[in-house]
Coordinates of C-alpha atoms and ligand atoms in Angstrom, one line a residue:
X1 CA 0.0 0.0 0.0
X2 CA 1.7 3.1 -1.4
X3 CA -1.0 5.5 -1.0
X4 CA -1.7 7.7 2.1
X5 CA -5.4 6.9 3.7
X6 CA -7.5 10.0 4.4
X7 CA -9.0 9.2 7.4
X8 CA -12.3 10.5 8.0
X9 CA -12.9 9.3 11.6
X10 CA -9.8 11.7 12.2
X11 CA -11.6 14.4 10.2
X12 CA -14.8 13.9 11.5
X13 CA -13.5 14.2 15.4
X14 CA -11.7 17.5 13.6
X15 CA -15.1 19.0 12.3
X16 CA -17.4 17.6 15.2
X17 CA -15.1 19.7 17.7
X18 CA -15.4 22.7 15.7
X19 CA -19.6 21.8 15.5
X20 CA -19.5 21.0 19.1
X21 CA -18.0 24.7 19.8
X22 CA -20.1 26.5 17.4
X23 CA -23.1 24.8 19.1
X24 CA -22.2 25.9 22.7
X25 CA -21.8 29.8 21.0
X26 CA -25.3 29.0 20.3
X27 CA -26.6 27.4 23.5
X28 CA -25.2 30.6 25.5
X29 CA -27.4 32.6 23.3
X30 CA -30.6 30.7 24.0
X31 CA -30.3 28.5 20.9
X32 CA -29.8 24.9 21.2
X33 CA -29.3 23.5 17.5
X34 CA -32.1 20.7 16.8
X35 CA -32.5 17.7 14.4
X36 CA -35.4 15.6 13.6
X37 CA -35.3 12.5 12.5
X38 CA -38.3 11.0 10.6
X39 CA -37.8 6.9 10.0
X40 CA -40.8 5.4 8.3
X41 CA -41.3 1.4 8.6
X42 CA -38.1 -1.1 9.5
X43 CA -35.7 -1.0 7.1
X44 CA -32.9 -2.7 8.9
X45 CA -30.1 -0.1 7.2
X46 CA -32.6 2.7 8.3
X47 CA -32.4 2.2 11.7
X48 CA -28.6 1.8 12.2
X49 CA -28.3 5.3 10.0
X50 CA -30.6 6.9 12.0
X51 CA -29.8 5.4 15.5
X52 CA -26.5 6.8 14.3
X53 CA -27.4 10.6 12.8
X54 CA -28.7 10.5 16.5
X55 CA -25.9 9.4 18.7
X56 CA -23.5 12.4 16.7
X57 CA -26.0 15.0 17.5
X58 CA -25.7 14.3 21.3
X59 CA -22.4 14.0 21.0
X60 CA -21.8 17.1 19.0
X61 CA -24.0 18.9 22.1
X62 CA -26.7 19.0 19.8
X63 CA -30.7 18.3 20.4
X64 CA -32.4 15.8 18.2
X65 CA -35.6 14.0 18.2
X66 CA -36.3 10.8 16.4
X67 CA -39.7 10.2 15.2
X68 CA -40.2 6.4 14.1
X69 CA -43.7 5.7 12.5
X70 CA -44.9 1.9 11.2
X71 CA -44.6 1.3 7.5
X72 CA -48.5 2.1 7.2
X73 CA -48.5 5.3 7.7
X74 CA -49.7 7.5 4.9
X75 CA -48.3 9.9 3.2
X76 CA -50.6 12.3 4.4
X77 CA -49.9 12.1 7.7
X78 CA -46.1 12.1 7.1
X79 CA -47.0 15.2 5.3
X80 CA -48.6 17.0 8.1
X81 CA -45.6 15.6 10.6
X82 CA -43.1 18.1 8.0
X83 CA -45.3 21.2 8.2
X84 CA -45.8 21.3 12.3
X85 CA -41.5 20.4 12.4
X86 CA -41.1 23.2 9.9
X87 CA -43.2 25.5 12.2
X88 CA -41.3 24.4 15.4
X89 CA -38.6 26.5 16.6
X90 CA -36.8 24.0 18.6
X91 CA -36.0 22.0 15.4
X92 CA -33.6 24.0 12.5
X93 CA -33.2 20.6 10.8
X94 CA -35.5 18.1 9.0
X95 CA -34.0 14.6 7.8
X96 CA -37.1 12.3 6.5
X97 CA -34.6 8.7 6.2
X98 CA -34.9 7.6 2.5
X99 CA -36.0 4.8 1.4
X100 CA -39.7 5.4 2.1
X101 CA -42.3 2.7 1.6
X102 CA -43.4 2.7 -1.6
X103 CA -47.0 4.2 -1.2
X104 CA -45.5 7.2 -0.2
X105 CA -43.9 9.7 -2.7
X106 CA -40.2 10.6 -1.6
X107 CA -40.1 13.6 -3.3
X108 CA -43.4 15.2 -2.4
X109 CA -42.3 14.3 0.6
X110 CA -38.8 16.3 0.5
X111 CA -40.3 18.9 -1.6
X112 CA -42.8 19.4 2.3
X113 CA -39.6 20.4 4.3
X114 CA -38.9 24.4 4.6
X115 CA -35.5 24.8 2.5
X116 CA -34.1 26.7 5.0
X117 CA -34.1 23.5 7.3
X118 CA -33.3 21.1 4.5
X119 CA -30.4 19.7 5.8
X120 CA -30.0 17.0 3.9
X121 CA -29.9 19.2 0.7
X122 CA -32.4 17.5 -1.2
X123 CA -35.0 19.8 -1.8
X124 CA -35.3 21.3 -5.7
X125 CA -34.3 24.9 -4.0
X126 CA -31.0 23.4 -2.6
X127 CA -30.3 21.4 -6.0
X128 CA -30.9 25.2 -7.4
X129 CA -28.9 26.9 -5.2
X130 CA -25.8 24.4 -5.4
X131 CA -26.4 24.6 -9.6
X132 CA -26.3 28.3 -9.5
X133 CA -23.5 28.8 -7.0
X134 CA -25.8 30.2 -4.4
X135 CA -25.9 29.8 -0.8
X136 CA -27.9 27.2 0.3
X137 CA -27.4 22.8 2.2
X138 CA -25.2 21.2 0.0
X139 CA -26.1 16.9 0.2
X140 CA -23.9 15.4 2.9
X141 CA -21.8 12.7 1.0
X142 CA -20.3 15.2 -1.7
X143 CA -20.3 18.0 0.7
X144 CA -18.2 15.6 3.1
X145 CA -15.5 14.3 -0.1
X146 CA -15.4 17.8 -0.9
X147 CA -14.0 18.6 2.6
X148 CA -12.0 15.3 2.3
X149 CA -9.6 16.9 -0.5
X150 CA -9.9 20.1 1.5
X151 CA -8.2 18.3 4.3
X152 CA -5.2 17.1 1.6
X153 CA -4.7 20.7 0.7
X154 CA -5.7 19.1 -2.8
X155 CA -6.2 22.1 -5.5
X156 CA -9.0 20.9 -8.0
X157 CA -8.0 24.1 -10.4
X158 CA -7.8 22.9 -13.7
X159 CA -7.7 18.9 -12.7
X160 CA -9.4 16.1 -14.0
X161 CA -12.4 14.7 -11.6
X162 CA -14.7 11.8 -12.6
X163 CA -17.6 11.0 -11.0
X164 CA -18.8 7.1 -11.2
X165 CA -22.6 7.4 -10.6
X166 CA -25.2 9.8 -11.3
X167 CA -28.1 9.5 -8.0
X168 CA -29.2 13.2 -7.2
X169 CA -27.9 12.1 -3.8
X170 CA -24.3 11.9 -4.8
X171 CA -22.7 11.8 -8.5
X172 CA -24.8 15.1 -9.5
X173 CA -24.1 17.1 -6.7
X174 CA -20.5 16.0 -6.2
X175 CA -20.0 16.9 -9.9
X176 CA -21.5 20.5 -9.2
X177 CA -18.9 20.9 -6.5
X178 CA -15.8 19.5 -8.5
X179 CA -17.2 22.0 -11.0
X180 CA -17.5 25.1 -8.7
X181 CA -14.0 24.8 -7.6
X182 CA -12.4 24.7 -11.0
X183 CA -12.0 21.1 -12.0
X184 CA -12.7 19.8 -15.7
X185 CA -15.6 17.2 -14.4
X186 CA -16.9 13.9 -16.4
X187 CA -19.8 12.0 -14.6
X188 CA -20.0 8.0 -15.9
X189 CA -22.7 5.9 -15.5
X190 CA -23.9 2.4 -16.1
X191 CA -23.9 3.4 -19.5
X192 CA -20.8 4.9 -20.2
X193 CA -19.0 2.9 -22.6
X194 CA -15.6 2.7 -21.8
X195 CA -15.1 3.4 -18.0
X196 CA -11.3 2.7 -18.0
X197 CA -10.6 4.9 -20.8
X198 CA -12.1 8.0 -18.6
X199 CA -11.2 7.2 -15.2
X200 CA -7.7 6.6 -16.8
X201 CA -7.6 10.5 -17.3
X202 CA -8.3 11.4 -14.2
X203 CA -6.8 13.2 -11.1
X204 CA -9.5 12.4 -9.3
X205 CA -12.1 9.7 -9.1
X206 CA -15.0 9.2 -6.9
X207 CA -16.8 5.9 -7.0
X208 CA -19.9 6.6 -5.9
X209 CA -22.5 3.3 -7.6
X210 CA -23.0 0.9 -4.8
X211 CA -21.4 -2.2 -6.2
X212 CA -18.1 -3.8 -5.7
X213 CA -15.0 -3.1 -7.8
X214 CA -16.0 -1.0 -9.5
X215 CA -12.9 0.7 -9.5
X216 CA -9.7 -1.4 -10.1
X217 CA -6.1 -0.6 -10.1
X218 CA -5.8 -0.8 -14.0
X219 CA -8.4 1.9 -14.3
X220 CA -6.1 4.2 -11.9
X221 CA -3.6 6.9 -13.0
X222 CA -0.6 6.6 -10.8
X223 CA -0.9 9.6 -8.3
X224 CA -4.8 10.0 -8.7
X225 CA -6.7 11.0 -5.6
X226 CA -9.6 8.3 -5.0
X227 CA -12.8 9.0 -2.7
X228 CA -15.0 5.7 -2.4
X229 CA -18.3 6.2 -1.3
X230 CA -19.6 2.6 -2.0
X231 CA -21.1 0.3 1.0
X232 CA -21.3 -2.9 0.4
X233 CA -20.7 -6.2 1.4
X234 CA -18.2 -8.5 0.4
X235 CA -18.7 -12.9 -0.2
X236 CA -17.3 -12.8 3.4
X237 CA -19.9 -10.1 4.9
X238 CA -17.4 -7.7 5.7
X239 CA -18.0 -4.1 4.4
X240 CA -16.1 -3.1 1.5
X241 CA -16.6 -0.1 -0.6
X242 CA -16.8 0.3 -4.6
X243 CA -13.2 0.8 -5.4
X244 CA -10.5 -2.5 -5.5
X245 CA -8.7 -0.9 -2.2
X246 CA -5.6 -3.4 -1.7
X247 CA -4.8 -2.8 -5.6
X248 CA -6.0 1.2 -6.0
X249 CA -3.7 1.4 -2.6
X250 CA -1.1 1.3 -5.0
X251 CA -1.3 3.2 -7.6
X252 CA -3.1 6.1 -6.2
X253 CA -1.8 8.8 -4.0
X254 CA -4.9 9.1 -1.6
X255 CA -7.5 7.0 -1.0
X256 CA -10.3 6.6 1.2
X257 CA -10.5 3.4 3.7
X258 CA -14.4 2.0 3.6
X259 CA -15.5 1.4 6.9
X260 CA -13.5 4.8 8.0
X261 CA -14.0 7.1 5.1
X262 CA -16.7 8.8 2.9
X263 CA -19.5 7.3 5.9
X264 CA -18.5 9.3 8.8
X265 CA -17.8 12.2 6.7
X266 CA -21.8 12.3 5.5
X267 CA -22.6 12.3 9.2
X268 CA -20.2 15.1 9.9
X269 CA -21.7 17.3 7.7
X270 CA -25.3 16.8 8.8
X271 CA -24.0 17.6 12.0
X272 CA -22.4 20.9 10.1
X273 CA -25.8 21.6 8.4
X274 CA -27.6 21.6 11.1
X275 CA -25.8 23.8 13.7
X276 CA -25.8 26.2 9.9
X277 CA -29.2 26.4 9.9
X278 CA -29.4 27.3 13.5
X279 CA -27.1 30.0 13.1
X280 CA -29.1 31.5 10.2
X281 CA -32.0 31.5 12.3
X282 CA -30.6 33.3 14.9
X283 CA -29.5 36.2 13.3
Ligands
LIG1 N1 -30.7 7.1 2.9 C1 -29.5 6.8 2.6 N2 -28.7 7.9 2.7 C2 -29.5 8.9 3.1 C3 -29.2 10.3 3.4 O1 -28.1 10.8 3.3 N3 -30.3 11.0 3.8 C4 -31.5 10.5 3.9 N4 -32.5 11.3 4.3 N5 -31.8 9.2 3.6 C5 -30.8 8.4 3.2

């Protein structure tokens, strides 16, 4: 392994200090920065994200509430849940945990939450504002590689990035950042026909699809910067991300570990988001 790791447990701790001080500002002010948390039904993944989300607001010093609701419930009454949080002063942030059960339309849903306490970034006005360079919640996981090269003093002027994967959750948002800080950006997909070929250009690569090795060490110019944002699962059950790490390890310069990465970072800046949003309202 040739590479250097970037470790985001280390930047997370980093970060969640600096959240943990800008929180107390706020408390001595009157303000205590609060999440909700909406889980609809059981979804096993669910509950470990959002038992998690949780756990790093207390520890950050931050108030959260976690509102858990059985499978049935309709997407009227999830509905009317988002309109009374987005009137509550207590809470500055609204997370509704995706996926919802089918019967109920995500991004009504999403669309419900006030913009100003979207802190997950997914409402059309924060896709808007990122698009247009406004201010505005950037999405968590981009937000969170984009601090990840910020940590490596990594200049993305006039660099190379591609992006493997296109959800509105990640690849489009994390190109729109590459973009806004100078980089040349190509976004692949699972119908871009010659991967290699691209990510061969590239000074950085994120691998951001969900499915294992996607990324290999052939596919890696030697010094490239590599953020993996994949969770999966190898034959074995242990979690492994999309990119080939033992082999990528040595061709690229940086690399992110998966567990240890991209996944605390997305928490991190939740945390971020919401103590943001509590300091806009308080001014
Ligand atoms: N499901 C998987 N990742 C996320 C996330 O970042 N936010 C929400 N709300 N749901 C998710």
């Amino acid at each position: 392994m040739t590479a250097q790791l970037i470790d985001g447990n280390a930047l997370s701790a980093r970060l969640r200090a600096d959240v943990a001080r800008r929180a107390q500002t706020l408390k001595d002010r009157g303000i205590v920065p609060g999440l909700a948390v909406l889980l609809v039904g059981d979804n096993p993944a669910s509950q470990v994200y959002v038992r998690n989300k949780v756990k790093a607001c207390q520890d950050s010093g931050l108030h959260s509430v976690l509102e858990k609701y059985e499978a049935s419930m309709t997407e009227a009454q999830l509905l009317a849940r988002v309109e009374a949080l987005n009137r509550d002063p207590s809470i500055h942030g609204i997370l509704v945990q995706l996926p919802l059960p089918p019967h109920i339309d995500a991004q009504k849903v999403i669309e419900a939450i006030s913009p100003a306490k979207d802190v997950d970034g997914f409402h059309i006005a924060s896709a808007g504002a990122l698009m247009t360079g406004l201010p505005g919640f950037w999405p968590c996981t981009p937000y969170g590689c984009m601090k990840m090269l910020e940590a490596i003093g990594y200049d993305l002027k006039g660099k190379h990035a591609v992006v493997i994967g296109r959800s509105n959750i990640v690849g489009k948002p994390m190109a729109l950042m590459l973009l806004q800080q100078d980089a040349t950006v190509t976004i692949c997909h699972s119908r871009t026909q010659d991967l290699k070929a691209q990510t061969l250009q590239a000074d950085v690569i994120v691998a951001a699809v969900g499915r294992r090795n996607v990324l290999t060490a052939d596919m890696v110019k030697p010094g490239a910067v590599v953020l993996d944002v994949g969770m999966n699962r190898n034959p074995e059950g242990k979690l492994c991300g999309d990119v080939d790490f033992a082999g990528v390890g040595e061709v690229a310069s940086y690399i992110t570990p998966v567990p240890g990465g991209v996944g605390p970072m997305t928490i991190t800046m939740l945390l971020v988001n919401t103590l943001e949003a509590a300091e806009r309202s308080a001014v």
